Amino acid sequence: LYTHSFYISYQGSDLSLAILQFWKGEVLSEKGLYYFYVYGSNLYGAFSKESFDIRVNWVKEHMNEIISLNKEFILNAKSPFLFSAFCLEVIKLMKDKSVEIKMPVFLDATCSGIQHLSAMVADFELGNEVNLIYNKDKVQDIYQLLTEPINKAINTFGEESKEYKSLSKLYLSRDDLKQPIMTQNYNVSVFGMKEQLVNRLNKPINTNYETDLTKINLENNYPKKNMVITGFTKDGQEIILNNKDLVMISIIIKKVIFNEFPILKEIYDYFISVVNLMNKLKLQVNWITPSGAHITQNYLMTHKIKIKWNYGNKSKTNIIRKILNKTDIKKQKNAIIPNIIHSLDASHLMNLIDEWSKSEIGPVISVHDCFGTLPNTTDILLFRLKEEFIFLYTNNKFLKTFDKRLILTIKDNNYIVEKKRKNRYVLVNDN
């Protein structure tokens, strides 16, 4: 669900969200104040993986900085604009406890892609690492969990290879690795992961780099004008990385994630093999989501046509894509896992909002796998989010349903499916 507005949107930047409030507010209950403080701590980035009680206590301990709008304190927040908005609301509460608070409080999923995949196969270990298993005192952080093994693998590879010696002391932080780990669940390519690292690690060239850059083979370095890609050692020394380094780092990240969680590799291999099979049979991939949406994945090849035209003294080139009646095999493979996860995310969202609207609890807004409501109804939203997620995988055996539909599609197209021992085969001819 996307909002249709120019800039001022709760799905926009921190500043855009910070100046938006619900039309109607509420006087905060004791629980409402509790969750409001939890949200404030989250906005600052303090103890975001600790228990709610610890986060609430953090806000109380820093109340003086909050109500005095301490500039240095606020600028150190993870989301300075949103945290400023939180501070302004706290100031109102200090003056009058009966004031209505209209600021939305958001709840965010923990790596929702892995949440869906682990729930799909009911894997306890993986589900625990993305907070599907209840733990009152600790919030699991899969990004931090994978940081050490990924760095160890990168360093070991650097120590064993003269060509990649610079990787032997490289240390990538949790924040450096968060996007690559998250998008691995959406089948991101090595190139896509490399570009994520470039965007995270690139910085403008200044005079301090001039001497170092003359020593680098610029053909190997990432070709970005006036930019250099730098990582750090654990003790803060800079390491200049080239294009080949970044590709190798991306390959290692992907390998480590699958090594640490083999069940993910099994799920990936299954879906990719399904697409490979359907491509060979020249068939589309179909599935029905738990909310009842019928999905057909059928990407077609396109042919680019360049059209040059003149307007006044200026010339311009437009590219028109002509759709061909031929399946785009590569896109079918790359898209299957993200499309399935997004369709399940959408089912969860639709079921939640459908049930929520029947109960007339109050406002609820969503940004993909993130949901917002008033502080007083945060505990209800938290419960309903979990409830609908459980229903998604107990009322609907998605993977079994997907598999049965796949077989049915193959049979409907006059192919014979045979089972020999544990394997299934599609007979495409007499041989």
XYZ file of C-alpha atoms in Angstrom:
431
model
C 0.000 0.000 0.000
C 1.461 3.344 -1.039
C 0.254 6.833 -0.214
C -0.328 9.157 -3.177
C 0.968 12.547 -2.197
C 3.841 14.846 -3.013
C 6.598 14.640 -0.377
C 4.391 15.064 2.717
C 3.800 11.396 3.457
C 4.218 9.106 6.446
C 6.045 6.794 3.998
C 8.531 9.546 3.144
C 11.704 10.817 4.804
C 12.243 11.291 8.545
C 11.399 14.985 8.193
C 8.210 14.222 6.264
C 7.022 11.755 8.921
C 8.132 14.002 11.801
C 5.711 16.799 10.828
C 2.716 14.471 10.372
C 0.279 13.467 13.123
C -3.016 11.608 13.311
C -6.136 13.783 12.961
C -7.432 12.676 16.365
C -5.232 12.020 19.398
C -5.717 10.480 22.825
C -4.773 11.247 26.409
C -2.065 8.714 27.178
C -2.879 5.807 29.441
C -0.134 4.231 31.576
C 0.445 1.625 28.850
C 0.342 4.320 26.166
C 3.078 6.316 27.913
C 5.143 3.125 28.289
C 5.043 2.352 24.542
C 5.565 6.023 23.683
C 8.827 5.958 25.650
C 9.842 2.678 23.977
C 9.329 4.342 20.590
C 11.358 7.386 21.657
C 14.264 5.136 22.615
C 13.996 3.359 19.249
C 14.149 6.702 17.402
C 17.324 7.597 19.246
C 18.861 4.204 18.487
C 19.574 3.461 22.135
C 19.203 -0.131 23.319
C 17.013 -0.973 20.315
C 17.726 -4.680 20.839
C 17.169 -4.666 24.608
C 13.944 -5.270 26.537
C 11.172 -2.653 26.536
C 11.801 -1.938 30.253
C 15.445 -1.009 29.555
C 14.362 1.322 26.734
C 11.767 3.046 28.916
C 14.343 3.546 31.691
C 16.755 5.061 29.136
C 14.182 7.762 28.292
C 13.590 8.515 31.976
C 17.348 8.775 32.623
C 17.741 11.287 29.753
C 14.632 13.319 30.528
C 16.614 16.527 31.189
C 18.255 16.417 27.738
C 14.886 15.638 26.132
C 12.841 18.470 27.682
C 15.682 20.990 27.269
C 15.976 20.021 23.570
C 19.710 19.597 24.013
C 21.077 20.175 20.506
C 24.168 17.980 20.779
C 22.111 15.162 22.313
C 19.410 15.314 19.599
C 21.900 15.422 16.719
C 23.347 12.100 17.908
C 19.961 10.396 17.414
C 19.497 7.776 14.701
C 16.495 9.806 13.417
C 17.081 13.423 14.555
C 13.870 14.873 13.041
C 11.611 12.147 14.427
C 13.342 12.233 17.788
C 12.863 16.026 17.879
C 9.130 15.497 17.293
C 9.119 12.985 20.164
C 10.885 15.511 22.446
C 8.283 18.197 21.637
C 5.477 15.783 22.589
C 7.246 14.903 25.878
C 7.506 18.638 26.683
C 3.728 18.922 26.190
C 3.207 15.959 28.548
C 5.441 17.541 31.199
C 3.258 20.655 31.143
C -0.087 18.842 31.021
C -0.582 15.071 31.443
C -4.101 15.345 30.004
C -2.871 16.673 26.631
C -3.875 14.571 23.597
C -0.936 12.894 21.821
C -1.385 12.468 18.056
C 2.103 11.254 17.100
C 2.132 7.777 15.431
C 4.163 5.039 17.124
C 5.647 2.464 14.741
C 6.435 -1.234 15.153
C 8.946 -2.721 12.730
C 9.438 -6.380 11.761
C 12.783 -8.111 12.238
C 13.998 -9.012 8.742
C 10.494 -9.942 7.539
C 11.818 -11.946 4.569
C 13.493 -14.468 6.871
C 10.479 -14.370 9.209
C 8.237 -15.555 6.368
C 10.679 -18.181 5.105
C 11.315 -19.632 8.590
C 7.577 -19.705 9.395
C 6.879 -21.314 6.004
C 8.993 -24.356 6.952
C 8.442 -24.035 10.739
C 12.184 -23.835 11.441
C 12.627 -23.162 15.169
C 16.302 -22.097 15.063
C 15.914 -19.570 12.251
C 12.575 -18.323 13.625
C 14.202 -17.649 16.989
C 16.884 -15.429 15.398
C 14.208 -13.167 13.851
C 12.082 -12.942 17.023
C 9.296 -15.363 16.104
C 10.004 -17.146 19.398
C 8.956 -15.077 22.427
C 11.719 -13.875 24.740
C 10.733 -11.298 27.340
C 14.270 -10.203 28.231
C 16.102 -10.212 24.906
C 15.446 -9.074 21.340
C 17.373 -11.183 18.817
C 19.479 -9.380 16.195
C 20.252 -11.588 13.195
C 22.393 -8.846 11.615
C 24.696 -8.708 14.645
C 24.713 -12.505 14.852
C 26.035 -12.784 11.265
C 28.539 -9.905 11.566
C 31.299 -11.952 13.247
C 31.210 -15.063 10.995
C 31.089 -12.858 7.869
C 34.106 -10.819 9.010
C 35.981 -13.966 9.993
C 35.399 -15.472 6.532
C 36.486 -12.233 4.793
C 39.665 -11.999 6.919
C 40.545 -15.681 6.412
C 40.142 -15.324 2.643
C 42.371 -12.222 2.680
C 45.067 -14.039 4.670
C 45.076 -16.966 2.217
C 45.074 -14.895 -0.994
C 47.829 -12.481 -2.023
C 45.491 -10.837 -4.530
C 43.012 -9.919 -1.760
C 45.489 -9.164 1.019
C 43.639 -5.927 1.926
C 40.680 -8.025 3.138
C 42.750 -9.739 5.855
C 42.139 -6.908 8.346
C 38.870 -5.456 7.033
C 36.019 -5.159 9.537
C 32.469 -4.496 8.354
C 30.052 -3.298 11.043
C 26.504 -4.482 11.626
C 25.212 -1.359 9.844
C 27.512 -2.017 6.854
C 26.146 -5.554 6.549
C 22.467 -4.952 7.365
C 21.235 -4.253 3.815
C 23.219 -7.081 2.155
C 21.937 -9.577 4.760
C 18.360 -8.292 4.496
C 18.254 -8.384 0.692
C 19.840 -11.835 0.514
C 16.351 -13.014 1.489
C 15.088 -11.357 -1.687
C 17.639 -13.173 -3.863
C 19.841 -10.120 -4.454
C 22.585 -10.779 -7.033
C 26.331 -10.500 -6.307
C 26.347 -7.328 -8.432
C 23.387 -5.892 -6.497
C 25.078 -6.633 -3.172
C 28.313 -5.058 -4.422
C 26.410 -1.867 -5.334
C 24.895 -1.772 -1.821
C 28.403 -1.895 -0.340
C 29.537 0.860 -2.721
C 26.681 3.124 -1.625
C 27.441 2.403 2.021
C 31.244 2.710 1.925
C 31.903 5.385 -0.728
C 33.139 8.794 0.381
C 34.366 11.955 -1.381
C 38.039 12.116 -2.295
C 40.019 14.803 -0.485
C 43.700 15.737 -0.380
C 44.428 13.003 2.180
C 43.700 10.361 -0.451
C 45.650 11.814 -3.390
C 48.917 9.990 -2.599
C 47.160 6.680 -1.949
C 45.054 6.895 -5.112
C 48.120 7.188 -7.355
C 49.140 3.718 -6.124
C 45.805 2.162 -7.071
C 45.072 0.663 -10.456
C 42.129 2.929 -11.254
C 40.742 0.390 -13.730
C 40.107 -1.950 -10.808
C 38.777 0.738 -8.502
C 35.087 1.505 -8.548
C 34.585 4.032 -11.379
C 32.778 6.755 -9.481
C 33.927 10.295 -10.103
C 35.592 11.994 -7.112
C 34.700 9.074 -4.834
C 36.734 6.373 -3.118
C 35.507 3.163 -1.459
C 36.930 2.730 2.028
C 36.523 0.160 4.760
C 38.087 0.090 8.207
C 40.102 -2.257 10.377
C 38.744 -3.062 13.834
C 40.997 -0.377 15.343
C 39.764 2.294 12.897
C 42.476 2.348 10.207
C 41.186 2.998 6.676
C 41.470 0.415 3.898
C 40.893 1.429 0.277
C 38.823 -1.212 -1.550
C 38.609 -1.769 -5.287
C 35.899 -3.258 -7.465
C 37.300 -6.808 -7.276
C 37.439 -6.617 -3.468
C 33.768 -5.646 -3.293
C 32.688 -8.476 -5.610
C 34.609 -11.012 -3.514
C 33.155 -9.598 -0.266
C 29.644 -9.992 -1.739
C 30.327 -13.628 -2.715
C 31.597 -14.369 0.811
C 28.569 -12.707 2.480
C 26.142 -14.820 0.442
C 28.094 -18.012 1.193
C 28.299 -17.375 4.958
C 24.541 -16.695 5.291
C 23.745 -20.057 3.683
C 26.432 -21.823 5.759
C 25.041 -20.412 9.007
C 21.424 -21.206 8.077
C 21.325 -24.230 5.688
C 17.510 -24.254 5.764
C 17.549 -20.970 3.810
C 19.609 -22.662 1.080
C 17.075 -25.504 0.919
C 14.156 -23.083 0.475
C 16.072 -21.082 -2.160
C 17.073 -24.216 -4.083
C 13.458 -25.409 -4.091
C 12.013 -22.182 -5.528
C 14.817 -21.768 -8.084
C 14.401 -25.389 -9.232
C 10.648 -24.777 -9.600
C 11.294 -21.813 -11.905
C 13.943 -23.720 -13.883
C 11.445 -26.535 -14.430
C 8.603 -24.212 -15.465
C 10.939 -22.346 -17.822
C 11.857 -25.629 -19.541
C 8.177 -26.516 -19.865
C 7.414 -22.960 -21.118
C 4.837 -22.469 -18.349
C 4.016 -19.538 -16.079
C 4.430 -19.763 -12.294
C 1.125 -19.368 -10.419
C 0.202 -19.260 -6.751
C -2.631 -18.101 -4.500
C -1.748 -16.021 -1.441
C -3.322 -16.756 1.976
C -5.490 -13.638 1.512
C -6.868 -15.081 -1.746
C -4.968 -13.105 -4.405
C -4.163 -15.078 -7.577
C -0.579 -14.354 -8.656
C 0.879 -15.121 -12.086
C 4.591 -14.545 -12.607
C 5.373 -14.320 -16.307
C 8.120 -11.837 -17.204
C 8.583 -11.359 -20.951
C 11.680 -10.287 -22.862
C 11.733 -6.747 -24.234
C 13.438 -5.163 -27.208
C 14.834 -1.628 -26.845
C 14.029 0.866 -29.571
C 15.870 4.200 -29.489
C 14.005 7.206 -30.849
C 15.882 10.469 -31.404
C 13.934 13.690 -31.735
C 14.637 17.400 -31.870
C 12.898 20.222 -30.085
C 14.114 23.717 -30.906
C 17.893 23.605 -30.647
C 17.922 20.532 -28.399
C 17.982 16.835 -29.284
C 16.790 14.061 -27.043
C 16.773 10.256 -27.108
C 13.906 8.215 -25.735
C 13.944 4.452 -25.256
C 10.777 2.489 -25.925
C 10.608 -1.129 -24.803
C 8.729 -3.458 -27.119
C 7.409 -6.539 -25.292
C 8.248 -9.810 -27.042
C 6.285 -13.060 -26.768
C 9.241 -14.787 -25.121
C 9.819 -15.565 -21.420
C 12.622 -13.706 -19.677
C 14.229 -16.755 -18.028
C 16.719 -14.777 -15.936
C 14.060 -12.440 -14.550
C 11.758 -15.350 -13.737
C 14.522 -16.868 -11.566
C 15.604 -13.613 -9.902
C 12.049 -12.529 -9.095
C 10.446 -15.683 -7.678
C 11.657 -15.425 -4.051
C 11.091 -11.649 -3.608
C 7.671 -11.924 -5.257
C 6.599 -14.766 -2.961
C 7.844 -12.946 0.160
C 6.187 -9.665 -0.900
C 2.913 -11.473 -1.603
C 3.013 -13.024 1.886
C 3.880 -9.645 3.447
C 0.898 -8.195 1.595
C -1.377 -10.998 2.834
C -0.325 -10.320 6.409
C -0.966 -6.602 5.952
C -4.378 -7.104 4.314
C -5.574 -9.607 6.935
C -4.423 -7.337 9.768
C -6.135 -4.220 8.390
C -9.301 -6.184 7.557
C -9.603 -7.464 11.142
C -8.488 -4.135 12.649
C -11.137 -2.156 10.752
C -13.910 -4.456 12.043
C -12.985 -3.744 15.662
C -12.849 0.088 15.255
C -9.879 0.311 17.633
C -8.336 3.416 16.090
C -6.063 4.444 13.238
C -3.433 2.121 11.736
C -0.964 2.912 8.942
C 1.643 0.759 7.245
C 4.990 1.000 5.461
C 5.472 -2.500 4.013
C 6.324 -4.603 7.117
C 6.146 -1.644 9.528
C 2.903 -0.557 11.235
C 1.945 2.621 13.074
C -0.848 3.530 15.495
C -1.495 5.749 18.527
C 0.570 4.975 21.677
C -2.509 3.752 23.595
C -3.252 1.026 21.027
C 0.357 -0.116 20.465
C -0.006 -3.179 22.712
C -3.174 -4.225 20.828
C -1.416 -3.732 17.475
C 1.571 -5.754 18.705
C -0.728 -8.636 19.683
C -2.755 -8.484 16.452
C 0.404 -8.416 14.294
C 1.610 -11.642 15.911
C -1.840 -13.206 15.821
C -2.313 -12.584 12.089
C 1.200 -13.843 11.349
C 0.442 -17.100 13.209
C -2.886 -17.480 11.375
C -1.042 -16.936 8.074
C 0.956 -20.136 8.550
C -1.387 -22.304 10.651
C -4.583 -21.791 8.648
C -2.710 -21.945 5.323
C 0.060 -24.463 4.610
C 1.497 -22.149 1.976
C 4.418 -24.291 0.794
C 2.282 -27.432 0.406
C -0.450 -25.466 -1.361
C 2.135 -23.848 -3.664
C 3.617 -27.262 -4.514
C 0.236 -28.891 -5.196
C -0.766 -26.021 -7.470
C 2.529 -26.338 -9.333
C 1.891 -30.047 -10.031
C -1.697 -29.286 -11.044
C -0.507 -26.613 -13.538
C 1.952 -29.083 -15.078
C -0.720 -31.797 -15.392
C -3.267 -29.313 -16.782
C -0.807 -28.684 -19.624
C -0.821 -32.398 -20.564
C 2.497 -33.345 -18.965
C 2.798 -36.527 -16.926
C 4.245 -36.324 -13.416
C 5.779 -39.534 -12.028
C 7.202 -40.271 -8.588
C 10.171 -42.618 -8.206
C 11.336 -43.159 -4.646
C 11.643 -39.614 -3.175
C 11.999 -37.800 -6.512
C 9.338 -36.517 -8.869
C 9.820 -36.338 -12.616
C 7.987 -34.614 -15.462
C 7.864 -36.678 -18.660
C 8.290 -34.301 -21.589
C 8.526 -36.959 -24.304
C 8.558 -40.752 -24.779
C 12.168 -40.918 -23.556
